[in-house]
Short mmCIF file of C-alpha atoms in Angstrom, two decimals:
data_model
loop_
_atom_site.label_atom_id
_atom_site.label_comp_id
_atom_site.label_asym_id
_atom_site.label_seq_id
_atom_site.Cartn_x
_atom_site.Cartn_y
_atom_site.Cartn_z
CA UNK Z 14 33.56 95.61 -100.60
CA UNK Z 15 34.92 95.40 -96.98
CA UNK Z 16 35.83 99.13 -97.00
CA UNK Z 17 32.35 100.10 -98.15
CA UNK Z 18 30.83 97.89 -95.45
CA UNK Z 19 33.01 99.49 -92.74
CA UNK Z 20 32.02 102.97 -93.92
CA UNK Z 21 28.34 102.04 -93.83
CA UNK Z 22 28.64 100.69 -90.29
CA UNK Z 23 30.49 103.81 -89.16
CA UNK Z 24 27.71 105.96 -90.61
CA UNK Z 25 25.14 103.74 -88.90
CA UNK Z 26 26.86 104.14 -85.51
CA UNK Z 27 26.99 107.91 -85.93
CA UNK Z 28 23.33 107.96 -86.95
CA UNK Z 29 22.25 105.96 -83.90
CA UNK Z 30 24.38 108.12 -81.59
CA UNK Z 31 22.97 111.34 -83.06
CA UNK Z 32 19.41 110.03 -82.84
CA UNK Z 33 19.99 109.03 -79.22
CA UNK Z 34 21.34 112.46 -78.23
CA UNK Z 35 18.60 114.22 -80.19
CA UNK Z 36 15.81 112.20 -78.59
CA UNK Z 37 17.22 112.72 -75.09
CA UNK Z 38 17.43 116.47 -75.65
CA UNK Z 39 13.94 116.65 -77.16
CA UNK Z 40 12.39 114.65 -74.31
CA UNK Z 41 14.25 116.75 -71.74
CA UNK Z 42 13.22 120.08 -73.27
CA UNK Z 43 9.60 118.95 -73.49
CA UNK Z 44 9.67 117.84 -69.87
CA UNK Z 45 11.30 121.11 -68.83
CA UNK Z 46 8.59 123.13 -70.63
CA UNK Z 47 5.83 121.04 -69.06
CA UNK Z 48 7.28 121.54 -65.59
CA UNK Z 49 7.68 125.25 -66.23
CA UNK Z 50 4.06 125.51 -67.26
CA UNK Z 51 2.95 123.51 -64.25
CA UNK Z 52 4.93 125.53 -61.75
CA UNK Z 53 4.49 129.00 -63.29
CA UNK Z 54 0.99 128.33 -64.60
CA UNK Z 55 -0.68 126.05 -62.12
CA UNK Z 56 1.32 127.01 -59.08
CA UNK Z 57 0.96 130.79 -59.77
CA UNK Z 58 0.30 133.43 -57.17
CA UNK Z 59 -3.52 133.47 -57.51
CA UNK Z 60 -3.80 129.76 -57.10
CA UNK Z 61 -1.28 129.82 -54.32
CA UNK Z 62 -3.31 132.29 -52.35
CA UNK Z 63 -6.39 130.20 -52.94
CA UNK Z 64 -4.89 127.12 -51.45
CA UNK Z 65 -2.70 128.85 -48.90
CA UNK Z 66 -5.08 127.97 -46.10
CA UNK Z 67 -4.88 124.28 -47.03
CA UNK Z 68 -1.15 123.92 -47.37
CA UNK Z 69 0.60 127.28 -47.30
CA UNK Z 70 3.82 125.73 -46.12
CA UNK Z 71 3.94 123.39 -49.15
CA UNK Z 72 3.38 126.30 -51.52
CA UNK Z 73 6.12 128.37 -49.92
CA UNK Z 74 8.56 125.49 -50.19
CA UNK Z 75 7.73 124.97 -53.85
CA UNK Z 76 8.00 128.67 -54.76
CA UNK Z 77 11.01 129.39 -52.61
CA UNK Z 78 12.93 126.40 -53.96
CA UNK Z 79 11.66 126.57 -57.54
CA UNK Z 80 15.17 126.30 -59.00
CA UNK Z 81 16.08 123.25 -56.94
CA UNK Z 82 12.77 121.57 -57.78
CA UNK Z 83 13.26 122.21 -61.49
CA UNK Z 84 16.82 120.88 -61.33
CA UNK Z 85 15.77 117.69 -59.54
CA UNK Z 86 12.86 117.20 -61.95
CA UNK Z 87 15.20 117.85 -64.89
CA UNK Z 88 17.65 115.20 -63.66
CA UNK Z 89 14.88 112.65 -63.09
CA UNK Z 90 13.33 113.23 -66.50
CA UNK Z 91 16.75 113.23 -68.18
CA UNK Z 92 17.48 109.86 -66.57
CA UNK Z 93 14.13 108.42 -67.65
CA UNK Z 94 14.53 109.74 -71.20
CA UNK Z 95 18.08 108.37 -71.38
CA UNK Z 96 16.89 104.98 -70.17
CA UNK Z 97 14.10 104.86 -72.77
CA UNK Z 98 16.38 105.84 -75.66
CA UNK Z 99 19.31 103.68 -74.60
CA UNK Z 100 16.97 100.76 -74.06
CA UNK Z 101 15.81 101.14 -77.65
CA UNK Z 102 19.43 101.33 -78.82
CA UNK Z 103 20.21 98.13 -76.93
CA UNK Z 104 17.26 96.49 -78.65
CA UNK Z 105 18.90 97.48 -81.93
CA UNK Z 106 22.09 95.76 -80.79
CA UNK Z 107 20.16 92.65 -79.77
CA UNK Z 108 18.45 92.62 -83.15
CA UNK Z 109 21.81 92.93 -84.93
CA UNK Z 110 23.37 90.11 -82.87
CA UNK Z 111 20.31 87.91 -83.45
CA UNK Z 112 20.43 88.58 -87.19
CA UNK Z 113 24.15 87.75 -87.35
CA UNK Z 114 23.43 84.48 -85.54
CA UNK Z 115 20.66 83.78 -88.03
CA UNK Z 116 23.02 84.39 -90.96
CA UNK Z 117 25.39 81.77 -89.54
CA UNK Z 118 22.77 79.16 -88.62
CA UNK Z 119 20.16 79.78 -91.32
CA UNK Z 120 21.91 81.35 -94.34
CA UNK Z 121 18.99 80.43 -96.60
CA UNK Z 122 16.59 82.65 -94.61
CA UNK Z 123 16.39 86.31 -95.60
CA UNK Z 124 17.22 88.88 -92.91
CA UNK Z 125 14.53 91.45 -92.07
CA UNK Z 126 15.22 94.20 -89.52
CA UNK Z 127 13.86 97.48 -88.14
CA UNK Z 128 13.66 100.28 -90.72
CA UNK Z 129 16.32 102.23 -88.78
CA UNK Z 130 18.73 99.36 -89.43
CA UNK Z 131 18.23 99.08 -93.18
CA UNK Z 132 21.99 99.54 -93.82
CA UNK Z 133 22.79 96.62 -91.48
CA UNK Z 134 20.03 94.53 -93.05
CA UNK Z 135 21.40 95.08 -96.55
CA UNK Z 136 24.95 94.23 -95.47
CA UNK Z 137 23.89 91.08 -93.63
CA UNK Z 138 21.86 89.90 -96.62
CA UNK Z 139 24.90 90.55 -98.83
CA UNK Z 140 27.08 88.57 -96.43
CA UNK Z 141 24.44 85.83 -96.37
CA UNK Z 142 24.49 85.56 -100.18
CA UNK Z 143 28.30 85.49 -100.20
CA UNK Z 144 28.23 82.74 -97.58
CA UNK Z 145 25.79 80.67 -99.64
CA UNK Z 146 27.93 81.19 -102.75
CA UNK Z 147 31.11 80.12 -100.97
CA UNK Z 148 29.43 77.08 -99.45
CA UNK Z 149 28.18 76.04 -102.88
CA UNK Z 150 31.61 76.61 -104.40
CA UNK Z 151 33.23 74.54 -101.63
CA UNK Z 152 30.74 71.71 -102.19
CA UNK Z 153 31.28 71.87 -105.94
CA UNK Z 154 35.07 71.85 -105.54
CA UNK Z 155 34.89 68.92 -103.13
CA UNK Z 156 32.61 67.02 -105.51
CA UNK Z 157 34.96 67.72 -108.44
CA UNK Z 158 37.90 66.54 -106.37
CA UNK Z 159 36.10 63.35 -105.33
CA UNK Z 160 34.99 62.68 -108.91
CA UNK Z 161 38.50 63.29 -110.19
CA UNK Z 162 40.01 60.90 -107.66
CA UNK Z 163 37.44 58.27 -108.65
CA UNK Z 164 38.25 58.80 -112.33
CA UNK Z 165 41.98 58.61 -111.72
CA UNK Z 166 41.60 55.46 -109.62
CA UNK Z 167 39.77 53.94 -112.57
CA UNK Z 168 42.49 55.16 -114.95
CA UNK Z 169 45.18 53.67 -112.68
CA UNK Z 170 43.51 50.29 -112.78
CA UNK Z 171 43.55 50.13 -116.61
CA UNK Z 172 47.32 50.47 -117.20
CA UNK Z 173 48.08 48.31 -114.16
CA UNK Z 174 45.93 45.52 -115.62
CA UNK Z 175 47.85 45.78 -118.90
CA UNK Z 176 51.22 45.77 -117.12
CA UNK Z 177 50.29 42.68 -115.10
CA UNK Z 178 48.94 40.96 -118.22
CA UNK Z 179 52.03 41.54 -120.38
CA UNK Z 180 54.47 40.71 -117.58
CA UNK Z 181 52.52 37.52 -116.91
CA UNK Z 182 52.85 36.59 -120.59
CA UNK Z 183 56.59 37.24 -120.51
CA UNK Z 184 56.92 35.15 -117.35
CA UNK Z 185 54.69 32.22 -118.39
CA UNK Z 186 55.36 31.94 -122.12
CA UNK Z 187 58.89 30.57 -122.58
CA UNK Z 188 58.90 30.49 -126.37
CA UNK Z 189 57.98 34.10 -127.12
CA UNK Z 190 60.08 35.54 -129.93
CA UNK Z 191 62.54 38.32 -129.20
CA UNK Z 192 60.48 40.73 -131.29
CA UNK Z 193 57.32 40.00 -129.28
CA UNK Z 194 59.26 40.29 -126.02
CA UNK Z 195 60.44 43.78 -127.04
CA UNK Z 196 56.89 44.69 -127.99
CA UNK Z 197 55.44 43.50 -124.68
CA UNK Z 198 58.22 45.22 -122.69
CA UNK Z 199 57.62 48.46 -124.61
CA UNK Z 200 53.88 48.32 -123.88
CA UNK Z 201 54.52 47.54 -120.19
CA UNK Z 202 57.00 50.46 -120.01
CA UNK Z 203 54.53 52.89 -121.60
CA UNK Z 204 51.80 51.81 -119.21
CA UNK Z 205 54.22 52.12 -116.26
CA UNK Z 206 55.02 55.69 -117.30
CA UNK Z 207 51.31 56.42 -117.42
CA UNK Z 208 50.95 55.00 -113.89
CA UNK Z 209 53.82 57.26 -112.75
CA UNK Z 210 52.12 60.28 -114.31
CA UNK Z 211 48.81 59.51 -112.61
CA UNK Z 212 50.56 58.91 -109.29
CA UNK Z 213 52.25 62.31 -109.55
CA UNK Z 214 48.84 63.84 -110.18
CA UNK Z 215 47.53 62.17 -107.03
CA UNK Z 216 50.36 63.76 -105.02
CA UNK Z 217 49.62 67.09 -106.64
CA UNK Z 218 45.97 66.91 -105.58
CA UNK Z 219 46.88 65.80 -102.05
CA UNK Z 220 49.26 68.68 -101.41
CA UNK Z 221 47.24 71.27 -103.30
CA UNK Z 222 47.06 74.44 -101.23
CA UNK Z 223 48.06 77.49 -103.22
CA UNK Z 224 47.72 79.84 -100.24
CA UNK Z 225 50.78 78.21 -98.69
CA UNK Z 226 52.83 78.41 -101.90
CA UNK Z 227 56.07 80.27 -101.05
CA UNK Z 228 57.67 82.61 -103.59
CA UNK Z 229 61.47 82.98 -103.51
CA UNK Z 230 62.45 85.72 -105.94
CA UNK Z 231 65.80 86.09 -107.62
CA UNK Z 232 67.04 87.44 -110.97
CA UNK Z 233 66.34 84.92 -113.75
CA UNK Z 234 66.58 84.84 -117.56
CA UNK Z 235 63.14 84.04 -118.97
CA UNK Z 236 64.50 83.34 -122.47
CA UNK Z 237 66.96 80.74 -121.15
CA UNK Z 238 64.23 79.24 -118.96
CA UNK Z 239 61.97 78.72 -122.00
CA UNK Z 240 64.81 77.14 -123.99
CA UNK Z 241 65.33 74.58 -121.21
CA UNK Z 242 61.64 73.73 -120.98
CA UNK Z 243 61.24 73.30 -124.74
CA UNK Z 244 64.24 70.97 -124.86
CA UNK Z 245 62.78 68.84 -122.05
CA UNK Z 246 59.50 68.51 -123.97
CA UNK Z 247 61.17 67.15 -127.12
CA UNK Z 248 59.94 63.52 -126.68
CA UNK Z 249 56.35 64.72 -126.25
CA UNK Z 250 56.64 66.88 -129.36
CA UNK Z 251 58.05 64.01 -131.41
CA UNK Z 252 55.21 61.67 -130.44
CA UNK Z 253 52.68 64.03 -132.09
CA UNK Z 254 55.02 65.36 -134.81
CA UNK Z 255 54.80 68.87 -133.37
CA UNK Z 256 57.17 71.78 -133.62
CA UNK Z 257 57.67 74.81 -131.40
CA UNK Z 258 58.42 78.17 -132.98
CA UNK Z 259 59.81 80.74 -130.54
CA UNK Z 260 60.03 84.49 -131.08
CA UNK Z 261 61.82 86.10 -128.13
CA UNK Z 262 64.73 88.34 -127.22
CA UNK Z 263 68.05 86.57 -126.58
CA UNK Z 264 67.86 87.55 -122.91
CA UNK Z 265 65.12 88.86 -120.63
CA UNK Z 266 66.03 89.37 -116.99
CA UNK Z 267 63.22 89.23 -114.46
CA UNK Z 268 63.03 89.20 -110.67
CA UNK Z 269 60.92 86.15 -109.87
CA UNK Z 270 60.79 82.58 -108.58
CA UNK Z 271 62.46 80.56 -111.34
CA UNK Z 272 61.13 77.18 -110.18
CA UNK Z 273 57.54 78.41 -109.91
CA UNK Z 274 57.61 80.28 -113.22
CA UNK Z 275 59.17 77.23 -114.90
CA UNK Z 276 56.28 75.18 -113.58
CA UNK Z 277 53.69 77.62 -114.93
CA UNK Z 278 55.35 77.86 -118.37
CA UNK Z 279 55.75 74.08 -118.52
CA UNK Z 280 52.05 73.64 -117.74
CA UNK Z 281 51.14 75.87 -120.69
CA UNK Z 282 53.57 74.14 -123.05
CA UNK Z 283 52.27 70.66 -122.09
CA UNK Z 284 48.70 71.91 -122.36
CA UNK Z 285 49.46 73.16 -125.89
CA UNK Z 286 51.07 69.81 -126.79
CA UNK Z 287 48.16 67.77 -125.43
CA UNK Z 288 45.49 69.77 -127.26
CA UNK Z 289 47.27 70.58 -130.54
CA UNK Z 290 46.46 68.99 -133.86
CA UNK Z 291 49.09 66.45 -134.93
CA UNK Z 292 51.79 67.74 -137.25
CA UNK Z 293 51.18 71.40 -136.32
CA UNK Z 294 53.30 74.20 -134.87
CA UNK Z 295 53.09 75.68 -131.38
CA UNK Z 296 54.06 79.35 -131.24
CA UNK Z 297 55.62 81.06 -128.22
CA UNK Z 298 56.03 84.83 -128.50
CA UNK Z 299 57.78 86.91 -125.84
CA UNK Z 300 57.85 90.72 -125.83
CA UNK Z 301 59.37 93.21 -123.43
CA UNK Z 302 57.98 96.74 -123.22
CA UNK Z 303 59.50 99.58 -121.24
CA UNK Z 304 57.25 102.63 -121.12
CA UNK Z 305 56.01 104.08 -117.86
CA UNK Z 306 56.35 100.62 -116.37
CA UNK Z 307 58.26 97.56 -117.55
CA UNK Z 308 56.03 94.81 -118.91
CA UNK Z 309 56.83 91.30 -120.19
CA UNK Z 310 54.20 89.52 -122.31
CA UNK Z 311 54.36 85.79 -123.07
CA UNK Z 312 51.96 84.30 -125.60
CA UNK Z 313 51.43 80.53 -126.06
CA UNK Z 314 49.53 79.69 -129.29
CA UNK Z 315 48.52 76.28 -130.57
CA UNK Z 316 46.20 74.99 -133.28
CA UNK Z 317 43.45 72.82 -131.86
CA UNK Z 318 39.75 72.49 -131.22
CA UNK Z 319 38.26 75.71 -129.92
CA UNK Z 320 37.44 75.93 -126.23
CA UNK Z 321 33.70 76.62 -125.87
CA UNK Z 322 33.03 80.15 -124.64
CA UNK Z 323 31.25 78.94 -121.48
CA UNK Z 324 34.39 77.00 -120.53
CA UNK Z 325 36.80 79.91 -121.00
CA UNK Z 326 35.67 81.50 -117.72
CA UNK Z 327 36.12 78.24 -115.81
CA UNK Z 328 39.33 76.94 -117.34
CA UNK Z 329 41.51 78.34 -114.52
CA UNK Z 330 39.37 76.82 -111.75
CA UNK Z 331 40.95 74.03 -109.73
CA UNK Z 332 39.99 70.48 -110.75
CA UNK Z 333 38.32 71.79 -113.92
CA UNK Z 334 39.21 70.07 -117.17
CA UNK Z 335 38.19 71.56 -120.51
CA UNK Z 336 38.50 68.05 -121.93
CA UNK Z 337 35.75 66.35 -119.94
CA UNK Z 338 36.50 62.88 -121.26
CA UNK Z 339 37.95 61.02 -118.33
CA UNK Z 340 39.21 58.31 -120.63
CA UNK Z 341 41.59 60.75 -122.30
CA UNK Z 342 45.17 59.65 -121.83
CA UNK Z 343 46.24 63.27 -121.98
CA UNK Z 344 43.77 64.45 -119.35
CA UNK Z 345 45.46 66.03 -116.34
CA UNK Z 346 44.35 66.56 -112.78
CA UNK Z 347 42.63 69.84 -113.57
CA UNK Z 348 45.18 71.68 -111.41
CA UNK Z 349 47.77 72.70 -113.98
CA UNK Z 350 46.10 75.89 -115.19
CA UNK Z 351 44.84 76.79 -111.69
CA UNK Z 352 48.40 76.53 -110.36
CA UNK Z 353 49.73 78.49 -113.34
CA UNK Z 354 47.25 81.30 -112.68
CA UNK Z 355 48.14 81.43 -108.99
CA UNK Z 356 51.88 81.54 -109.67
CA UNK Z 357 51.44 84.37 -112.18
CA UNK Z 358 49.22 86.34 -109.78
CA UNK Z 359 51.68 85.84 -106.91
CA UNK Z 360 54.21 87.59 -109.17
CA UNK Z 361 51.77 90.48 -109.67
CA UNK Z 362 50.89 89.38 -113.21
CA UNK Z 363 47.81 88.32 -115.13
CA UNK Z 364 46.86 85.39 -117.38
CA UNK Z 365 44.07 85.11 -119.93
CA UNK Z 366 42.87 82.68 -122.61
CA UNK Z 367 40.97 83.20 -125.84
CA UNK Z 368 40.07 81.57 -129.15
CA UNK Z 369 41.42 83.29 -132.26
CA UNK Z 370 40.27 81.57 -135.46
CA UNK Z 371 41.93 78.17 -135.32
CA UNK Z 372 44.28 79.10 -132.48
CA UNK Z 373 43.97 78.78 -128.71
CA UNK Z 374 46.00 81.57 -127.11
CA UNK Z 375 47.16 81.85 -123.49
CA UNK Z 376 48.67 85.23 -122.60
CA UNK Z 377 50.75 85.99 -119.50
CA UNK Z 378 51.65 89.56 -118.56
CA UNK Z 379 54.34 90.05 -115.90
#
């Protein structure tokens, strides 16, 4: 889009310059012809003799210095024609500057310009629409962020209330059985872990700025990286009686940022765990292709409720959660998939999601 816009403006500048030169030349030629007619037609010999008694000296000066007179007249008319044309060109510039100012101050108002500036008008209206779109997206993102913080503040209050309640019971009730003490401590611990998770999400939202995300590449083994991540997720898998089935080469070397890629893979694994049916199997398939260009494909498949088609296009947007229930204990900050997408793209790769029968499939291509 920017290249096309630059080309259009270059063509516009050339068009204005050519029109200016053409008009100056046309006006000058016309003036020259008119003067020629006046001097050779009106001030001809017959007329000159007729008026010679009145002002013979003036006639002689005009005829004798015809070339000088024509030159002076040519210069004067050229200057006047140049002024007229350049003045019109400056009005074009004023109109362009005024329209740009209008785009900034009144983006909702459509730009209308002189017919000679139709290319500029179209570009400014396109810029105006892009500006409106970005402003709306910024407002929507800010609203989502504010809503999410409000939801998370509410979710923080719930486990904290439980923690305080159970700890108060343990402190005040002296004759609680050992079994009940263990139960209350276990509940308080679970709620504390939930508070820690929500707090981490708050930090993630606060420092969220993917444009500043640095990438430090080094040679890593993707297969080994996945093995580590799966092992770390064992407690989460056990809680939902899930299994992970992995089909991958024993070793895949790749030049990338191991920490960032680990974060993106972990986000997809946790997403699969959170939204899988209990007692089901998550599949991770990794393939390496070497044709004209080396390509590594990672596929994360889990059985779960289908993602509605209208949500598939939005699922990688920041602060967007496919599970819109804010009461969900598994609900994240809405940043995990957005961060995953950015990390993959910073490595020159792509990520996509689709429904396939009873499976939800995320595919990364590096």
